[in-house]
Amino acid sequence: MAEPIVEMRHITKRFPGIVANDDVSLSVNRGEIFAVLGENGAGKSTLVSMLFGMYEPDEGEIYVRGKLEHINSPRYATQLSIGMVHQEFRLVSNYTVTENIILGLEPEKKLFGLFPYVDIKKANHDIAELSERYKLKINPEDVIENLNVASRQRVEILKMLYREAEILIFDEPTAVLTPQEIESFLQIIEGLRGSGKTIILITHKLNEIKAVADRCAILNRGKLIDILDVPSTSTDEMARLMVGHEVSFTTPKTPAKFGDTVLKAENMSVKNPSGYEAVKSVSFSIHSGEVFAVAGVSGNGQNELADAIAGLVSCSGGRITLNGRDITNASVRDRIEAGAAYIPEDRHNVGLVLDFTLRDNFPLRRYYSDKFSRKGVLNDAAFNEYGRHLQENYDIRSGQGMATITRSMSGGNQQKAIIAREIDMKTPLIIFMQPTRGLDIGAVMNVRKQIIAERDRGAAVLLISLDLDEIMDCADTIAVIYNGSISKIAPAGELTVDDIGLYMMGVGKTA
Amino acid sequence: MRKFLLSCLAIIISLLFGALILWLMGKDPIAAYTNLLQGSGLMHKARYAGRQSMFTDFMSFIDAMTPMIFASLSVAIALKGGFFNIGVSGQMMAAGFVAHMLSLAVPSKILVIVAGIIAGAVLGALMGWLKYKFNVNEVVTSIMFNSIIMYLVTFYINTFYINPVSRQSKSIIDTARLTLSGYRWENLKVDIALAFPLAVAVALLLQWFLERTTYGYEIKAVGLSPKAAQYAGMNVNRISLLTMTISGALGGLAGVAYFCGYLASIQPGTTPSMGFDAIAVSLLGGNNPAGCVLASFLITIISKGSIYMSSRQHIEPEIASLITAFILTFAACSAVLSRKGKK
């Protein structure tokens, strides 16, 4: 009979404005691979972060090896033999593998019995042995910055093993790996299970769970939906449970009336700063009066796709045309002029100058135009009037009116300000990137209504979202992006949530 | 408003610290601070030497304050645009040197000013260019340039241009000097800083430039958030280059106002500490051009008045630098505080 090593009972964790975990109870058995599955924002990371002592639960209890524990720090979690590999690796990039691993636990020797120094030889030896035992294929003397992502991940695993962790937590371990690397990663964790470790795996990739996990907990909006026995459950069933809940509300919407093609991407490719091809030869076109929605799991090339169309990064191949004009190499400003509005995902660092007043943020993308300046001198009256116009028409609330420093406004109102600014340009193309992330329900509804309204005005709308509800709610055409390629494009009515879920996981039939 | 109060607080705390140190040294802080004001021509001294009065002291004070205004404006606009220009000293020295050399061929005040602007601007632009072309941090380049310029100028002066008596460079010819030194007025000998009206005008112009022009809007946007500036369709590299060019030009103006005005010669082997004091002044002035003029006024009281203070109280004049250093520290703290206050 399986023996529980970790038990979480009635865990509730609240953050301002949201309940991240709502009365979640689960237990993990010694020596199993336990997966936690859920959409973005379902509360997976929060749940396991509490196990690693990064947060403390507001309610509920955690038992480790049958004993009630208050895990108040990662340090204490380490003492309990719990280790975690975070999404962002925590390595010193100009140190060697060994130096990183022993950091904080350096084996000491004394020179002439007096001067302490780090016994790096012994450490190198120990780590080589450890690497050998778990088949991790890591040279302890390599410097981190020369290693690829998969090797760095293995260093993180070694770090946990060196600290004699028995319960290993992985937060989205495969998000940054290539398919081949994923394959070998899965072999590694199976090997770890074979040597008696317990593994908790956070992911939203179903095929990985199917391949290695023993059991799987499904979370949705903070609530535990079910705990499944993986071998006896189909991936379709898991996908349905993960995303297939009743849609909580819908946006009223008339049938779309497509007009001419506005945006056309042909074999467009984009490289990310590290040279990896994040968008691979993608082709699609968007018509006037169409909401073209791109669904996909985070980090499959969505950011690069949106930035490349808006001109913030350049394409490494292919062609983009806007209303028949080739804009592949046009500057950001040319694209604004040509009629591409963009609501970026990062509203704090990209969409707004946070330390500007609200008034100064409104004309951020058009301050140079005749309306707002003459011969290089800003037109104060136009700034004021435009600010008043947007604030009234788009219901943007701020403490001190237009003189409010944007930083001090709520996230919802900041987003309203960006959307107001972009929509008000009445451009033929509007790109919405994750427009409702972090907003409350009322604001979400409002944004979706605006998306539909823009479509009805005749704009071509590119909506990129991680939220499947949003996609189902707004889209006329749905494209699914997986690993930088669009794996499926179909009219919204032809795809069910389950279909999309499968394409998002890369397990759907190829288009 | 909050910023202004924090700046005042920084000054008050610094003066209290200075007073504490003076008191520990067994001196009378109030007398010492009074001497600072007297030395700056803001209070009457007990007696004056021939052809001198409070008015002549005040005019010398203005003469000393003029380069400080330019230097602090140089730091301020760089900070607005997201750069930390600690190379003002080097820009000053280079500009002063170039102007000196040119004045040997064509002795003209206008030429001195133009040469200063160009020399400083070229240096500033070079730093901006290195930043965006090779991503070299401007703090590093500006510190390095300070040394390079100082040694080059020192070498040239010591070899070709030394005044063997004063161990300084030869003096600039009066027709090219930006200060009318020892001008006879009534029965007084007055130093008139001809560049002072220019300094005030430049400060006002810069205030208008930053607040009311598209370039100012761009510089501030780039300084606060380069990513948002790029998203706004601004050419971030070009704007950074512009910012550093203007900053360098102002540093150059500071240089000619200092080496071809307040002083008539260049001392080899050292960079002017004004380039660093200017950072304190700029922070104290909230990186705001008008604030810089006010802060220059205050800091110059301390530096200019310290000579009189040290002779009256038998205190090392370095105590003034100490108070300035306190102000820099507290002004830097208040810059952080004011950011926190915004959330």
PDB file of N, CA and C in Angstrom, chain A residues 365-396:
ATOM      1  N   ARG A 365       1.851  57.327 -28.386  1.00  0.00           N
ATOM      2  CA  ARG A 365       2.226  56.836 -29.715  1.00  0.00           C
ATOM      3  C   ARG A 365       1.896  57.826 -30.821  1.00  0.00           C
ATOM      4  N   ARG A 366       1.401  59.011 -30.426  1.00  0.00           N
ATOM      5  CA  ARG A 366       1.050  59.961 -31.469  1.00  0.00           C
ATOM      6  C   ARG A 366       1.476  61.392 -31.137  1.00  0.00           C
ATOM      7  N   TYR A 367       2.318  61.545 -30.128  1.00  0.00           N
ATOM      8  CA  TYR A 367       2.692  62.880 -29.646  1.00  0.00           C
ATOM      9  C   TYR A 367       3.324  63.724 -30.742  1.00  0.00           C
ATOM     10  N   TYR A 368       3.931  63.071 -31.740  1.00  0.00           N
ATOM     11  CA  TYR A 368       4.679  63.799 -32.764  1.00  0.00           C
ATOM     12  C   TYR A 368       3.761  64.332 -33.857  1.00  0.00           C
ATOM     13  N   SER A 369       2.515  63.851 -33.867  1.00  0.00           N
ATOM     14  CA  SER A 369       1.650  64.202 -34.996  1.00  0.00           C
ATOM     15  C   SER A 369       1.193  65.657 -34.908  1.00  0.00           C
ATOM     16  N   ASP A 370       0.661  66.159 -36.007  1.00  0.00           N
ATOM     17  CA  ASP A 370       0.241  67.557 -36.057  1.00  0.00           C
ATOM     18  C   ASP A 370      -0.773  67.897 -34.982  1.00  0.00           C
ATOM     19  N   LYS A 371      -1.553  66.900 -34.603  1.00  0.00           N
ATOM     20  CA  LYS A 371      -2.581  67.180 -33.605  1.00  0.00           C
ATOM     21  C   LYS A 371      -1.960  67.551 -32.253  1.00  0.00           C
ATOM     22  N   PHE A 372      -0.836  66.927 -31.923  1.00  0.00           N
ATOM     23  CA  PHE A 372      -0.284  67.104 -30.580  1.00  0.00           C
ATOM     24  C   PHE A 372       0.953  67.980 -30.518  1.00  0.00           C
ATOM     25  N   SER A 373       1.514  68.318 -31.660  1.00  0.00           N
ATOM     26  CA  SER A 373       2.695  69.173 -31.600  1.00  0.00           C
ATOM     27  C   SER A 373       2.810  69.971 -32.890  1.00  0.00           C
ATOM     28  N   ARG A 374       3.450  71.129 -32.759  1.00  0.00           N
ATOM     29  CA  ARG A 374       3.714  71.920 -33.951  1.00  0.00           C
ATOM     30  C   ARG A 374       5.157  72.366 -33.933  1.00  0.00           C
ATOM     31  N   LYS A 375       5.860  72.025 -34.970  1.00  0.00           N
ATOM     32  CA  LYS A 375       7.276  72.375 -35.091  1.00  0.00           C
ATOM     33  C   LYS A 375       8.037  71.969 -33.829  1.00  0.00           C
ATOM     34  N   GLY A 376       7.760  70.788 -33.341  1.00  0.00           N
ATOM     35  CA  GLY A 376       8.517  70.287 -32.205  1.00  0.00           C
ATOM     36  C   GLY A 376       8.082  70.798 -30.854  1.00  0.00           C
ATOM     37  N   VAL A 377       7.049  71.644 -30.807  1.00  0.00           N
ATOM     38  CA  VAL A 377       6.552  72.127 -29.518  1.00  0.00           C
ATOM     39  C   VAL A 377       5.217  71.453 -29.241  1.00  0.00           C
ATOM     40  N   LEU A 378       5.127  70.876 -28.035  1.00  0.00           N
ATOM     41  CA  LEU A 378       3.914  70.142 -27.708  1.00  0.00           C
ATOM     42  C   LEU A 378       2.732  71.089 -27.542  1.00  0.00           C
ATOM     43  N   ASN A 379       1.584  70.617 -27.936  1.00  0.00           N
ATOM     44  CA  ASN A 379       0.368  71.405 -27.803  1.00  0.00           C
ATOM     45  C   ASN A 379      -0.353  70.990 -26.515  1.00  0.00           C
ATOM     46  N   ASP A 380      -0.139  71.787 -25.481  1.00  0.00           N
ATOM     47  CA  ASP A 380      -0.701  71.479 -24.165  1.00  0.00           C
ATOM     48  C   ASP A 380      -2.211  71.324 -24.207  1.00  0.00           C
ATOM     49  N   ALA A 381      -2.847  72.241 -24.910  1.00  0.00           N
ATOM     50  CA  ALA A 381      -4.314  72.221 -24.965  1.00  0.00           C
ATOM     51  C   ALA A 381      -4.797  70.917 -25.579  1.00  0.00           C
ATOM     52  N   ALA A 382      -4.105  70.478 -26.631  1.00  0.00           N
ATOM     53  CA  ALA A 382      -4.523  69.235 -27.282  1.00  0.00           C
ATOM     54  C   ALA A 382      -4.319  68.042 -26.354  1.00  0.00           C
ATOM     55  N   PHE A 383      -3.205  68.045 -25.615  1.00  0.00           N
ATOM     56  CA  PHE A 383      -2.963  66.987 -24.638  1.00  0.00           C
ATOM     57  C   PHE A 383      -4.114  66.934 -23.638  1.00  0.00           C
ATOM     58  N   ASN A 384      -4.454  68.098 -23.096  1.00  0.00           N
ATOM     59  CA  ASN A 384      -5.504  68.147 -22.074  1.00  0.00           C
ATOM     60  C   ASN A 384      -6.837  67.687 -22.629  1.00  0.00           C
ATOM     61  N   GLU A 385      -7.156  68.187 -23.816  1.00  0.00           N
ATOM     62  CA  GLU A 385      -8.463  67.874 -24.360  1.00  0.00           C
ATOM     63  C   GLU A 385      -8.572  66.395 -24.694  1.00  0.00           C
ATOM     64  N   TYR A 386      -7.498  65.872 -25.259  1.00  0.00           N
ATOM     65  CA  TYR A 386      -7.503  64.460 -25.624  1.00  0.00           C
ATOM     66  C   TYR A 386      -7.640  63.600 -24.367  1.00  0.00           C
ATOM     67  N   GLY A 387      -6.915  63.967 -23.317  1.00  0.00           N
ATOM     68  CA  GLY A 387      -6.987  63.231 -22.061  1.00  0.00           C
ATOM     69  C   GLY A 387      -8.411  63.227 -21.520  1.00  0.00           C
ATOM     70  N   ARG A 388      -9.034  64.421 -21.546  1.00  0.00           N
ATOM     71  CA  ARG A 388     -10.405  64.523 -21.044  1.00  0.00           C
ATOM     72  C   ARG A 388     -11.328  63.626 -21.869  1.00  0.00           C
ATOM     73  N   HIS A 389     -11.136  63.696 -23.171  1.00  0.00           N
ATOM     74  CA  HIS A 389     -11.968  62.910 -24.096  1.00  0.00           C
ATOM     75  C   HIS A 389     -11.865  61.414 -23.774  1.00  0.00           C
ATOM     76  N   LEU A 390     -10.633  60.921 -23.631  1.00  0.00           N
ATOM     77  CA  LEU A 390     -10.476  59.487 -23.373  1.00  0.00           C
ATOM     78  C   LEU A 390     -10.992  59.116 -21.998  1.00  0.00           C
ATOM     79  N   GLN A 391     -10.678  59.967 -21.008  1.00  0.00           N
ATOM     80  CA  GLN A 391     -11.077  59.624 -19.645  1.00  0.00           C
ATOM     81  C   GLN A 391     -12.592  59.522 -19.522  1.00  0.00           C
ATOM     82  N   GLU A 392     -13.289  60.414 -20.206  1.00  0.00           N
ATOM     83  CA  GLU A 392     -14.740  60.382 -20.112  1.00  0.00           C
ATOM     84  C   GLU A 392     -15.318  59.226 -20.914  1.00  0.00           C
ATOM     85  N   ASN A 393     -14.831  59.045 -22.125  1.00  0.00           N
ATOM     86  CA  ASN A 393     -15.440  58.046 -22.992  1.00  0.00           C
ATOM     87  C   ASN A 393     -15.108  56.620 -22.603  1.00  0.00           C
ATOM     88  N   TYR A 394     -14.004  56.423 -21.929  1.00  0.00           N
ATOM     89  CA  TYR A 394     -13.612  55.054 -21.624  1.00  0.00           C
ATOM     90  C   TYR A 394     -13.624  54.774 -20.124  1.00  0.00           C
ATOM     91  N   ASP A 395     -14.199  55.688 -19.363  1.00  0.00           N
ATOM     92  CA  ASP A 395     -14.410  55.453 -17.943  1.00  0.00           C
ATOM     93  C   ASP A 395     -13.116  55.035 -17.228  1.00  0.00           C
ATOM     94  N   ILE A 396     -12.072  55.841 -17.407  1.00  0.00           N
ATOM     95  CA  ILE A 396     -10.798  55.537 -16.760  1.00  0.00           C
ATOM     96  C   ILE A 396     -10.749  56.299 -15.447  1.00  0.00           C
TER      97      ILE A 396
END
